[in-house]
């Protein structure tokens, strides 16, 4: 285990997860509204940082940097652009969920770019980038790759038609994870390496298709291949206060953790911020939960009889 992961074990961050307890009918108001996604100033890339491509990392953070783990991963965001994202995150909010997600992405970009010159990739549930240009290796088509500047996020959210449509979370995850797994399986067989991947899904509603089968299939393939525990992870963040959505994400969080004997390594985490007592959610909050998920995967051990 690297020195970073040894230090990370002492820095694990946890997020309080909501539980269903509200009327499952209409979208209910929260007793304690979740925080707005608010941009927080973050340091930009160090001029002396050492950077590498998609198969390398970024130096310059050191063991004291809580987000040094970002240099070891490619970071992909999957953003809900369904119609309900036009609603306020909670009663009285002056911003829509859509605008607040754009704010947090603008704050995340410099944090990631300071540690990985590749930047981040952004996909949407409904919108797909027009054109037939081939995506980078291990990436699904229809995304926006190598976002390195907050202004690119602003321009992107102005360009995308949204919010509109339904919530095809399973379909989009199947495309994103499927493209990655095809390259990973090929390289694994040939003795090559593929940079680990973190997929961060920000959504406000229940999926209109079920992603459980997609996630279970990927988890089992990773186990069968003997992949490192940190090779791939999916983190769901709920924006808004829909009780059914919170219950659905909680179910996704538990779907693999409850079946370790079947070889389903736990690659999924879900976080709801409606009962944290915080007033804002920043890029720092998001990335700390991602760090906690990485550390949790490193600690995962299959039950007897599983691969």
PDB file of C-alpha atoms in Angstrom, residues 29 89 246 296:
ATOM      1  CA  UNK A  29     -40.050  19.314   1.274  1.00  0.00           C
ATOM      2  CA  UNK A  89     -32.855  22.278  -4.512  1.00  0.00           C
ATOM      3  CA  UNK A 246     -32.991   9.138  -1.546  1.00  0.00           C
ATOM      4  CA  UNK A 296     -13.354   1.826   1.799  1.00  0.00           C
TER       5      UNK A 296
END
